[in-house]
PDB file of C-alpha atoms and ligand atoms in Angstrom:
ATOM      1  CA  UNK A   1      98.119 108.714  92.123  1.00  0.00           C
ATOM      2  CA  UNK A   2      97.250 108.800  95.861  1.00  0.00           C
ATOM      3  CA  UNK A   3     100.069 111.164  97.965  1.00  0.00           C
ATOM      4  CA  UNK A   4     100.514 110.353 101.584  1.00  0.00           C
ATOM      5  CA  UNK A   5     102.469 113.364 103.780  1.00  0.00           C
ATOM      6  CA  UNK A   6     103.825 112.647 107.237  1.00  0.00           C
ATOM      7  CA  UNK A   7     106.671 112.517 109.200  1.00  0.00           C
ATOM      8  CA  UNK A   8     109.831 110.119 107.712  1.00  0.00           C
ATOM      9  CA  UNK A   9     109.047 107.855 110.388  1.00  0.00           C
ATOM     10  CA  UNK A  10     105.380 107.420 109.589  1.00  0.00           C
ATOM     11  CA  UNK A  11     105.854 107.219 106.301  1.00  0.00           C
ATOM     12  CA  UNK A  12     107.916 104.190 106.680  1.00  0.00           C
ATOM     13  CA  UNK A  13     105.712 102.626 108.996  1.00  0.00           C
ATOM     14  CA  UNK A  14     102.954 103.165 106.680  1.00  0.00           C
ATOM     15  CA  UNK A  15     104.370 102.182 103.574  1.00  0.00           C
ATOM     16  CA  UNK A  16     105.542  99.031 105.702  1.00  0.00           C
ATOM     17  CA  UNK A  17     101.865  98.291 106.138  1.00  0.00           C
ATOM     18  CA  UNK A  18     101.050  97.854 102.651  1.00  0.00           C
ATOM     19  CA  UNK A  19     103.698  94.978 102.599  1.00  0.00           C
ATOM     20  CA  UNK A  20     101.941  93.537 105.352  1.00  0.00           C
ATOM     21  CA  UNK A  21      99.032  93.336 103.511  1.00  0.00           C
ATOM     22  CA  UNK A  22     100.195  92.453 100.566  1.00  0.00           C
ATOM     23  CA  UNK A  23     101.603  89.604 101.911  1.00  0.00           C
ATOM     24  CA  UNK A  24      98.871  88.147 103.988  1.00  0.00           C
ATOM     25  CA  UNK A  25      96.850  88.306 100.952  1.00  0.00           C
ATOM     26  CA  UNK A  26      99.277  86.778  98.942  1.00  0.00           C
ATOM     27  CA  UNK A  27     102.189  85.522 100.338  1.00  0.00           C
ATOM     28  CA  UNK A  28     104.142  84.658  97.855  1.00  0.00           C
ATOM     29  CA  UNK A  29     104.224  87.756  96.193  1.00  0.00           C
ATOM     30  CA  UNK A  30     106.728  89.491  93.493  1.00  0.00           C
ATOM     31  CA  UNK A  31     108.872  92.472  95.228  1.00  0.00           C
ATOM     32  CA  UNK A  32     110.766  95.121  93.369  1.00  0.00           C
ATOM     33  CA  UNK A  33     113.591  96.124  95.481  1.00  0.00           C
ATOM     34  CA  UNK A  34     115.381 100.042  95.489  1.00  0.00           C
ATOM     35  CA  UNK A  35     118.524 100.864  96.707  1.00  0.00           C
ATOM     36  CA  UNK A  36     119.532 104.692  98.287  1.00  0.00           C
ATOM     37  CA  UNK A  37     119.575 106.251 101.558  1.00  0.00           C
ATOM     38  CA  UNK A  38     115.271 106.956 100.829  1.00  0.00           C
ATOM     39  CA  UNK A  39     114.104 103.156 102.067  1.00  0.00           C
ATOM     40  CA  UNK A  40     116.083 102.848 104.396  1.00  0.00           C
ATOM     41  CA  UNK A  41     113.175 103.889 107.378  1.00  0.00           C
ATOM     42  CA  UNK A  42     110.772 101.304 105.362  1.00  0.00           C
ATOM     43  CA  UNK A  43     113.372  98.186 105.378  1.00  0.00           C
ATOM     44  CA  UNK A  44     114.246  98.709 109.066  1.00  0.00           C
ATOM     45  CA  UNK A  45     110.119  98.495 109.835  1.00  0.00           C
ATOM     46  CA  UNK A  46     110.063  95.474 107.437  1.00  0.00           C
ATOM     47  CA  UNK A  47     112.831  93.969 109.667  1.00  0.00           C
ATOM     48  CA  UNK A  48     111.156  94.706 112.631  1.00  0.00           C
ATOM     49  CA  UNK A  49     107.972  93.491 112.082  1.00  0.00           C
ATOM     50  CA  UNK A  50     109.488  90.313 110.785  1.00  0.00           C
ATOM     51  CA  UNK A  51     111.307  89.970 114.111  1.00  0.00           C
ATOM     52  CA  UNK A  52     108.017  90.472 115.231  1.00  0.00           C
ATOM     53  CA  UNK A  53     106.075  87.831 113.330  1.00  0.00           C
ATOM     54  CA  UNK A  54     103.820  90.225 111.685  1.00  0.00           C
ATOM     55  CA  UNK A  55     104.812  89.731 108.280  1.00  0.00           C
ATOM     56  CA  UNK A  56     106.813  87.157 106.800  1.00  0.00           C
ATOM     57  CA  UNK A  57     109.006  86.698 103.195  1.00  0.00           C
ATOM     58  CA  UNK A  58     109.602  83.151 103.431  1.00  0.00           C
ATOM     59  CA  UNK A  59     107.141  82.458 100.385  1.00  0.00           C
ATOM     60  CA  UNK A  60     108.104  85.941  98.366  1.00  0.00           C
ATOM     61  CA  UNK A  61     110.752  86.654  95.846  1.00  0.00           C
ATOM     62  CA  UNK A  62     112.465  90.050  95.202  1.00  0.00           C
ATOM     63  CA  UNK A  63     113.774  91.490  92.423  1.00  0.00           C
ATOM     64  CA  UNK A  64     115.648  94.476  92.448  1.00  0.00           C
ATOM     65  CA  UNK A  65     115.839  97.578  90.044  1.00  0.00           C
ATOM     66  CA  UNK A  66     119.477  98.309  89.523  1.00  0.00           C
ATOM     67  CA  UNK A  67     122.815  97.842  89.913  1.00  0.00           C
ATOM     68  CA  UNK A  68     126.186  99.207  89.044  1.00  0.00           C
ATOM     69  CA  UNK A  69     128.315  97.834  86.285  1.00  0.00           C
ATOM     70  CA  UNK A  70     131.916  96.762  87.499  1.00  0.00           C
ATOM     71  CA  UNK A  71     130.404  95.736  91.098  1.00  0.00           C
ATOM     72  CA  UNK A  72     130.384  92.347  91.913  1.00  0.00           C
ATOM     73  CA  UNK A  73     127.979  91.761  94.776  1.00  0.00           C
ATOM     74  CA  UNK A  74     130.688  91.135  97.483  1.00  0.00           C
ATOM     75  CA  UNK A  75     131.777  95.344  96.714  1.00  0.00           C
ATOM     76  CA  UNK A  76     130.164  97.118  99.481  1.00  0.00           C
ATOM     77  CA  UNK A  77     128.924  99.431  97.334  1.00  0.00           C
ATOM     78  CA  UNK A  78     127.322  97.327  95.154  1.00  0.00           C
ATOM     79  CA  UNK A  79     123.534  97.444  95.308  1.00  0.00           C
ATOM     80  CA  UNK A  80     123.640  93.800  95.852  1.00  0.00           C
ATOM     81  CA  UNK A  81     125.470  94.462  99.154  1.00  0.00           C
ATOM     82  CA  UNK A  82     123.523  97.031 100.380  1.00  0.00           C
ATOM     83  CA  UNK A  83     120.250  94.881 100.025  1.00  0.00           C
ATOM     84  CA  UNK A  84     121.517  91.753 101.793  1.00  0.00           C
ATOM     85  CA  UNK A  85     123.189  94.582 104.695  1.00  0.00           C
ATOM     86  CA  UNK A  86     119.996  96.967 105.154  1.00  0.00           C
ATOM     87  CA  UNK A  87     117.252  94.176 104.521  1.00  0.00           C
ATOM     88  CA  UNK A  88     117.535  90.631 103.351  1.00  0.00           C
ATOM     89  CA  UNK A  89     119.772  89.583 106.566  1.00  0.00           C
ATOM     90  CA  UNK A  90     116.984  90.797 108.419  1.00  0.00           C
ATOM     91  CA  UNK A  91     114.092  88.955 107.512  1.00  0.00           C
ATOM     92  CA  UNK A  92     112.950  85.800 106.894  1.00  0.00           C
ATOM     93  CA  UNK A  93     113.125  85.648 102.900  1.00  0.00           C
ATOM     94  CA  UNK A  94     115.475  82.916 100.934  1.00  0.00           C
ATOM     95  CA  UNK A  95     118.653  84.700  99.598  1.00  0.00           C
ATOM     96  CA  UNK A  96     117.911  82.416  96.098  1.00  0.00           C
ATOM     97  CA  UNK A  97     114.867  84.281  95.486  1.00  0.00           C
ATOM     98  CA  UNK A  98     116.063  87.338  95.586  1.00  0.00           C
ATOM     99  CA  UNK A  99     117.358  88.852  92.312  1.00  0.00           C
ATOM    100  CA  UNK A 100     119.623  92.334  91.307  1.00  0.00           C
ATOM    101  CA  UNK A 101     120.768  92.689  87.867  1.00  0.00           C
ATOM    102  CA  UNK A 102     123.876  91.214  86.830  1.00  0.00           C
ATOM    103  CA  UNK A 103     126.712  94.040  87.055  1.00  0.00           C
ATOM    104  CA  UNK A 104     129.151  92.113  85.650  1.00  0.00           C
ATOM    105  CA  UNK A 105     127.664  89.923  83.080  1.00  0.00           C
ATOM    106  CA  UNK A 106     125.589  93.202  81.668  1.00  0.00           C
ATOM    107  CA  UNK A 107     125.212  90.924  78.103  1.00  0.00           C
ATOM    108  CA  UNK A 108     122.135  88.962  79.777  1.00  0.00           C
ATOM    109  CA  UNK A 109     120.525  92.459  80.915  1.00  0.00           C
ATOM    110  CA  UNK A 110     117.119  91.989  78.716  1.00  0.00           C
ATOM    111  CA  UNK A 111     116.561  88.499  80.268  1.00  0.00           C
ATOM    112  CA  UNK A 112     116.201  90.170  83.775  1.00  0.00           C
ATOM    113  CA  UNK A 113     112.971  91.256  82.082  1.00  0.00           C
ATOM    114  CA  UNK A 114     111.825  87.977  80.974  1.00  0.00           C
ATOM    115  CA  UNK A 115     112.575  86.258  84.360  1.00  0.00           C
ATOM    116  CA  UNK A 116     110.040  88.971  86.054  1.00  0.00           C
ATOM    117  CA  UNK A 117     107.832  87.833  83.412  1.00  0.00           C
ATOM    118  CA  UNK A 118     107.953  84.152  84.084  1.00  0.00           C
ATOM    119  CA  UNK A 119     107.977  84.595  87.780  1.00  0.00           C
ATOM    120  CA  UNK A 120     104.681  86.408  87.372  1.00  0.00           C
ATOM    121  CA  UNK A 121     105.378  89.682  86.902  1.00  0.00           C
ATOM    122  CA  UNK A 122     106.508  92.353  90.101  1.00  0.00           C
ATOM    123  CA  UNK A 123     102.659  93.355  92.354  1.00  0.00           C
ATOM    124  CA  UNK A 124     104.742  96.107  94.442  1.00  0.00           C
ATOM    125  CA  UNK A 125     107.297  97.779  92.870  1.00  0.00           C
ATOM    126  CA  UNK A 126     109.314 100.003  95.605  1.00  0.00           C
ATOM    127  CA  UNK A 127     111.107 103.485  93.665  1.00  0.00           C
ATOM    128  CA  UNK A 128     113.203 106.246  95.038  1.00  0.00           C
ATOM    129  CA  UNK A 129     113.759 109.117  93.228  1.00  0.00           C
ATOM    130  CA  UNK A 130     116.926 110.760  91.988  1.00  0.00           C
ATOM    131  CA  UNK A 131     117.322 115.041  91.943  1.00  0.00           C
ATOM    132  CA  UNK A 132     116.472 114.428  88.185  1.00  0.00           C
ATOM    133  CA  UNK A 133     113.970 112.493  88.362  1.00  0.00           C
ATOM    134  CA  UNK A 134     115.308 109.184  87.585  1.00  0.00           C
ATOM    135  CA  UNK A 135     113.980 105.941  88.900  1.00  0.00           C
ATOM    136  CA  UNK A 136     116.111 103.287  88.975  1.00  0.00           C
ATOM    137  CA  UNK A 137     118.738 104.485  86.480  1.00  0.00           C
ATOM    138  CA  UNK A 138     116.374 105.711  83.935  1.00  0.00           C
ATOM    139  CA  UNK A 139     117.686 109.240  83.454  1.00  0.00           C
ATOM    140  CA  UNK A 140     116.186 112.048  81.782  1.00  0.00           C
ATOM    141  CA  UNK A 141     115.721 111.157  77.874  1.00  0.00           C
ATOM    142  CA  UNK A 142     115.290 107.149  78.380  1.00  0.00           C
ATOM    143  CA  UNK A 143     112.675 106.130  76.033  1.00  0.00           C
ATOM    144  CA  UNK A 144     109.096 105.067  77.866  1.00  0.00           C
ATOM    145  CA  UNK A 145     109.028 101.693  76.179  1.00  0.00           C
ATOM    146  CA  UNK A 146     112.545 100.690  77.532  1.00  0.00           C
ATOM    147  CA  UNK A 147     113.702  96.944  79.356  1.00  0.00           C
ATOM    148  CA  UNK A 148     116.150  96.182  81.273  1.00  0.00           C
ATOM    149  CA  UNK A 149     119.636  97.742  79.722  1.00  0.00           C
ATOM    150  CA  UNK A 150     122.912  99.130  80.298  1.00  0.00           C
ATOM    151  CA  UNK A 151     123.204 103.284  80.783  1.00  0.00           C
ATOM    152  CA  UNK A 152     126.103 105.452  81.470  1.00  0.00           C
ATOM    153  CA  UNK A 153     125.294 107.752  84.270  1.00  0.00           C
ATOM    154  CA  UNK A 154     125.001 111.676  84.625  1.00  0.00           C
ATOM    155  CA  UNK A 155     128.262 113.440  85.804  1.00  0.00           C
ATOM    156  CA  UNK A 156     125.180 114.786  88.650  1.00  0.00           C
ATOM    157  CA  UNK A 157     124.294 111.479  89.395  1.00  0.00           C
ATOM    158  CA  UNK A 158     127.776 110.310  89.920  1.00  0.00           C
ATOM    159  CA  UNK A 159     128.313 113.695  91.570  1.00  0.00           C
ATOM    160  CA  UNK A 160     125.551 112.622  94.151  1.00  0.00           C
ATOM    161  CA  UNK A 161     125.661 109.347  94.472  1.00  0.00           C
ATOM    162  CA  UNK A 162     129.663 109.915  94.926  1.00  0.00           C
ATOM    163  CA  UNK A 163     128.945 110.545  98.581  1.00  0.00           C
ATOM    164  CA  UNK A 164     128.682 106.963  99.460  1.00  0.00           C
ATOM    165  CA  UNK A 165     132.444 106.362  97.677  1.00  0.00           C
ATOM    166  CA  UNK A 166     135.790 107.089  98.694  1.00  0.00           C
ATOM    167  CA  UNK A 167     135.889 109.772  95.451  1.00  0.00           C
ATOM    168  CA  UNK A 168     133.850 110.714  92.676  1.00  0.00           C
ATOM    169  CA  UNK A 169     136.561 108.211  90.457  1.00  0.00           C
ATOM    170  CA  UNK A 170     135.600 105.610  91.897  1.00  0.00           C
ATOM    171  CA  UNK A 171     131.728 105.726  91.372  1.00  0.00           C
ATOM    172  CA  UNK A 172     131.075 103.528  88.096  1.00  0.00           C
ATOM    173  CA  UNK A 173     130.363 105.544  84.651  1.00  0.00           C
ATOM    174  CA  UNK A 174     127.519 103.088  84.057  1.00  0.00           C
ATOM    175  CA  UNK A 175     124.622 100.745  85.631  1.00  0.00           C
ATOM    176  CA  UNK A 176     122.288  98.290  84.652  1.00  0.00           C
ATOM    177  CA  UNK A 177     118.829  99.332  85.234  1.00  0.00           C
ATOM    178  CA  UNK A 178     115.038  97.760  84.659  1.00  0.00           C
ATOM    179  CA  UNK A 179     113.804 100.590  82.140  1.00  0.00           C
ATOM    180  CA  UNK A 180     110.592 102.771  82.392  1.00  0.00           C
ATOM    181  CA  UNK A 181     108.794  99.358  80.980  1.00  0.00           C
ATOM    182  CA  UNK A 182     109.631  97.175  83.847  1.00  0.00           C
ATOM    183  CA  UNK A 183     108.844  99.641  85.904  1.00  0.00           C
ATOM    184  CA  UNK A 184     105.547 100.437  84.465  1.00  0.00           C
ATOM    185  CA  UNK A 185     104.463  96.883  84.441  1.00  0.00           C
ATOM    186  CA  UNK A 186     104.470  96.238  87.789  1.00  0.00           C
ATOM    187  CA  UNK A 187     101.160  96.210  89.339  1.00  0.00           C
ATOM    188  CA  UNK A 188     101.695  98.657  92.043  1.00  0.00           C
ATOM    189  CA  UNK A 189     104.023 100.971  92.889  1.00  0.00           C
ATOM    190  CA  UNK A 190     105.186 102.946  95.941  1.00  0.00           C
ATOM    191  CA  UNK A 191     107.705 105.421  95.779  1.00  0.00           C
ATOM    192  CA  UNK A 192     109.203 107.421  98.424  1.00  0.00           C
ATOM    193  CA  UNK A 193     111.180 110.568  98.628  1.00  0.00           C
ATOM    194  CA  UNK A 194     112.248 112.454 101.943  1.00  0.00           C
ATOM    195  CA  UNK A 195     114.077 115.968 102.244  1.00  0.00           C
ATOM    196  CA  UNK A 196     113.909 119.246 100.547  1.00  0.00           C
ATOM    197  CA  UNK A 197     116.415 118.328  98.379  1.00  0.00           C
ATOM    198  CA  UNK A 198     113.341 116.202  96.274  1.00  0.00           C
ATOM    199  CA  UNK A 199     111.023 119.140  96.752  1.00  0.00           C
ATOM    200  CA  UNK A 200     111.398 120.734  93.427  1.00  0.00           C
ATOM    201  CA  UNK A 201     111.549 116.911  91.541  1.00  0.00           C
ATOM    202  CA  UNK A 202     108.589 115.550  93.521  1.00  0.00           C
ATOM    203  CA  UNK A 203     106.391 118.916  91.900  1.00  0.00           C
ATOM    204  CA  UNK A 204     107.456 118.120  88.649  1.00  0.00           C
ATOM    205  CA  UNK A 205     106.814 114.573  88.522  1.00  0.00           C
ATOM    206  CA  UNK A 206     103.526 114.777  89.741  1.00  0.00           C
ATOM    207  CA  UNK A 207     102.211 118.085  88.638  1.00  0.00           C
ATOM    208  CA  UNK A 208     104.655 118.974  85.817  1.00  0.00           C
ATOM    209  CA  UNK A 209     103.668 117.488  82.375  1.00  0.00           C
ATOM    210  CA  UNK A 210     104.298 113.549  81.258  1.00  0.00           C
ATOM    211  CA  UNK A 211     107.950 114.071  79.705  1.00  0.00           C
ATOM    212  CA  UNK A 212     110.929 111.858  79.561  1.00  0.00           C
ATOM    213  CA  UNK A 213     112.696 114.647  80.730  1.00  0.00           C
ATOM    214  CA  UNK A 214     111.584 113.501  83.959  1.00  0.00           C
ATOM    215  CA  UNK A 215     111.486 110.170  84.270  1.00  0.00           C
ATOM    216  CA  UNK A 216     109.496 109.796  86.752  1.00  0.00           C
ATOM    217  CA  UNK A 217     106.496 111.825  85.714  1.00  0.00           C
ATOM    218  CA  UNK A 218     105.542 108.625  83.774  1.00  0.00           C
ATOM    219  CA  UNK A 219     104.082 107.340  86.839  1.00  0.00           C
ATOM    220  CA  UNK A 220     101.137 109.943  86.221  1.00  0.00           C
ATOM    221  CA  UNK A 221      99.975 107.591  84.262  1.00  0.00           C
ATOM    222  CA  UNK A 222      99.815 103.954  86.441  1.00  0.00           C
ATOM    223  CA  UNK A 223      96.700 103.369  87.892  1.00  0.00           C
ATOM    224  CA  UNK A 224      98.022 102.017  91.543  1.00  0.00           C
ATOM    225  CA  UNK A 225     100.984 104.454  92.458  1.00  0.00           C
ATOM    226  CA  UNK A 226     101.384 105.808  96.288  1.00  0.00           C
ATOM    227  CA  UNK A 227     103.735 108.086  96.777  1.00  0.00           C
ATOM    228  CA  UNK A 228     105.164 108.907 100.155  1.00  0.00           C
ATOM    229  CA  UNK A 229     106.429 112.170 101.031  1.00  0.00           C
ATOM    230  CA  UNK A 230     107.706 113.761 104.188  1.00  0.00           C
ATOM    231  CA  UNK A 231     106.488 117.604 104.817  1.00  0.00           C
ATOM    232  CA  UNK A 232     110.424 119.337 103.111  1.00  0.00           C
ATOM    233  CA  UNK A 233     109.670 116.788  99.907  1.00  0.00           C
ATOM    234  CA  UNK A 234     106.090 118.006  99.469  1.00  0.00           C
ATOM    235  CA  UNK A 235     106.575 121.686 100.343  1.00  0.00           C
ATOM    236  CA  UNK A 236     106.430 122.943  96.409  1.00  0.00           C
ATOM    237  CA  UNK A 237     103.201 120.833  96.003  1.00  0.00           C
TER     238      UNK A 237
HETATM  239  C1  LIG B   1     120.159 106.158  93.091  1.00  0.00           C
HETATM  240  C2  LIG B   1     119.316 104.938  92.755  1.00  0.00           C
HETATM  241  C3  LIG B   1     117.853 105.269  92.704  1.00  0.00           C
HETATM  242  C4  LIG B   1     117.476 106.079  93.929  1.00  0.00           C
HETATM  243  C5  LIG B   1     118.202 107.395  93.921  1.00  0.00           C
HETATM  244  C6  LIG B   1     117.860 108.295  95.094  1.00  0.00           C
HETATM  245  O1  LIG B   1     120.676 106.819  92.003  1.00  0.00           O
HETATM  246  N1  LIG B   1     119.692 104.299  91.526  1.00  0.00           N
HETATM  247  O2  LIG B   1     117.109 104.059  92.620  1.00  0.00           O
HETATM  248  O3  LIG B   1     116.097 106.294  93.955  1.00  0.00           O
HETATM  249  O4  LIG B   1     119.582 107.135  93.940  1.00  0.00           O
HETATM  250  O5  LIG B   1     118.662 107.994  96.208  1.00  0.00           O
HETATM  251  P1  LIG B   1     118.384 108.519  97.641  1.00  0.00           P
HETATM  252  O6  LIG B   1     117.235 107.760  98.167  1.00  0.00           O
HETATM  253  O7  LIG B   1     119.651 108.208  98.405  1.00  0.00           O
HETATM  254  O8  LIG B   1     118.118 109.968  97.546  1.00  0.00           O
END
């Protein structure tokens, strides 16, 4: 796992870099999309140095790693919304290749996995990470060898995510989520976390033992992970 520490705006120019590289080296490359206030820095880079002609998406396809059950992608809540808003407007990629699970339809969950699969499988996976140490929606206790499914969320994770809603009652009870497999099969991965609110999480993860208890720690053992942190996030390290 290689760590990078610097300020939230240099860690979102940096971690834009790798996209630019990725890219010109193959440009019609597999994304894995997050959602969450974390990427936020990283998709307005993206969209500036598409403006800019440094990188472009017009060849690559997306798809991203969760969404909440109930929301259909014209909810502005929905993840769905929140990627065409904060990035896909933006830049230069085709709307049709860019995927988020189904939130309504949740039967067909398992085929998001073999779509990734016959597209070629994700080379940059992006994660956030949740106060538990979720990624995507994998809370603590999802099994390692886990696809795409259906998960009811935390009362915390509703708690925290309520913020975005006009009450905690209306944040949905459940999401669909690529599991820890997806996740893992990607063929890098960045993920990001910003604030001392992650500072405790971001220890465990990387130097706590490999437990589903935190999801994330899993990533200990991917060979190409980068993980971005700004100074309050890697204070406990
Ligand atoms: C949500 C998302 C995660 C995200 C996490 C952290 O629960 N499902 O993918 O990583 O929140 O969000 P934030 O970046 O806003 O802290």
């Amino acid at each position: 796992m290689k760590i990078i520490i610097d300020n939230e705006e240099n860690i979102a120019r940096r971690a834009a870099q790798r996209y630019v590289e990725l890219l010109r080296e193959k440009p019609d490359a597999i994304l894995g999309g997050a959602t969450g206030s974390t990427p936020l820095g990283l998709y307005a880079e993206l969209a500036r140095l598409c403006k800019a002609g440094e990188i472009s998406f017009a060849r690559a396809r997306s798809f991203n790693l969760d969404e909440y059950v109930g929301l259909d992608g014209s909810h502005d809540q929905s993840y769905r919304y929140f990627m065409n808003e904060n990035l896909f407007k933006h830049i230069d990629i085709d709307l049709a290749n860019t995927r988020v699970p189904d939130g309504i339809n949740t039967a067909i969950a398992a085929e998001y996995d073999r779509e990734i699969e016959a597209a070629g499988g994700i080379d940059l996976q992006l994660l956030g990470i949740g106060v538990d140490g979720h990624i995507g929606f994998n809370e603590p206790g999802t099994p390692w060898d886990s696809v795409t499914h259906v998960v009811e969320l935390t009362e915390n994770t509703r708690e925290v995510n309520s913020r975005f809603f006009a009450s905690l009652d209306e944040v949905p009870t459940h999401a669909v989520t690529m599991g820890i497999k997806t996740v893992m099969n990607a063929r890098s991965i960045i993920l990001m976390a910003i604030g001392k609110s992650k500072a405790e999480i971001v220890r465990a993860f990387i130097q706590g033992p490999v437990t589903t208890e935190v999801p994330a720690s899993i990533l200990q053992l991917h060979p190409a992970v980068e993980v971005y942190l700004d100074p309050e996030a890697a204070a406990l390290l």
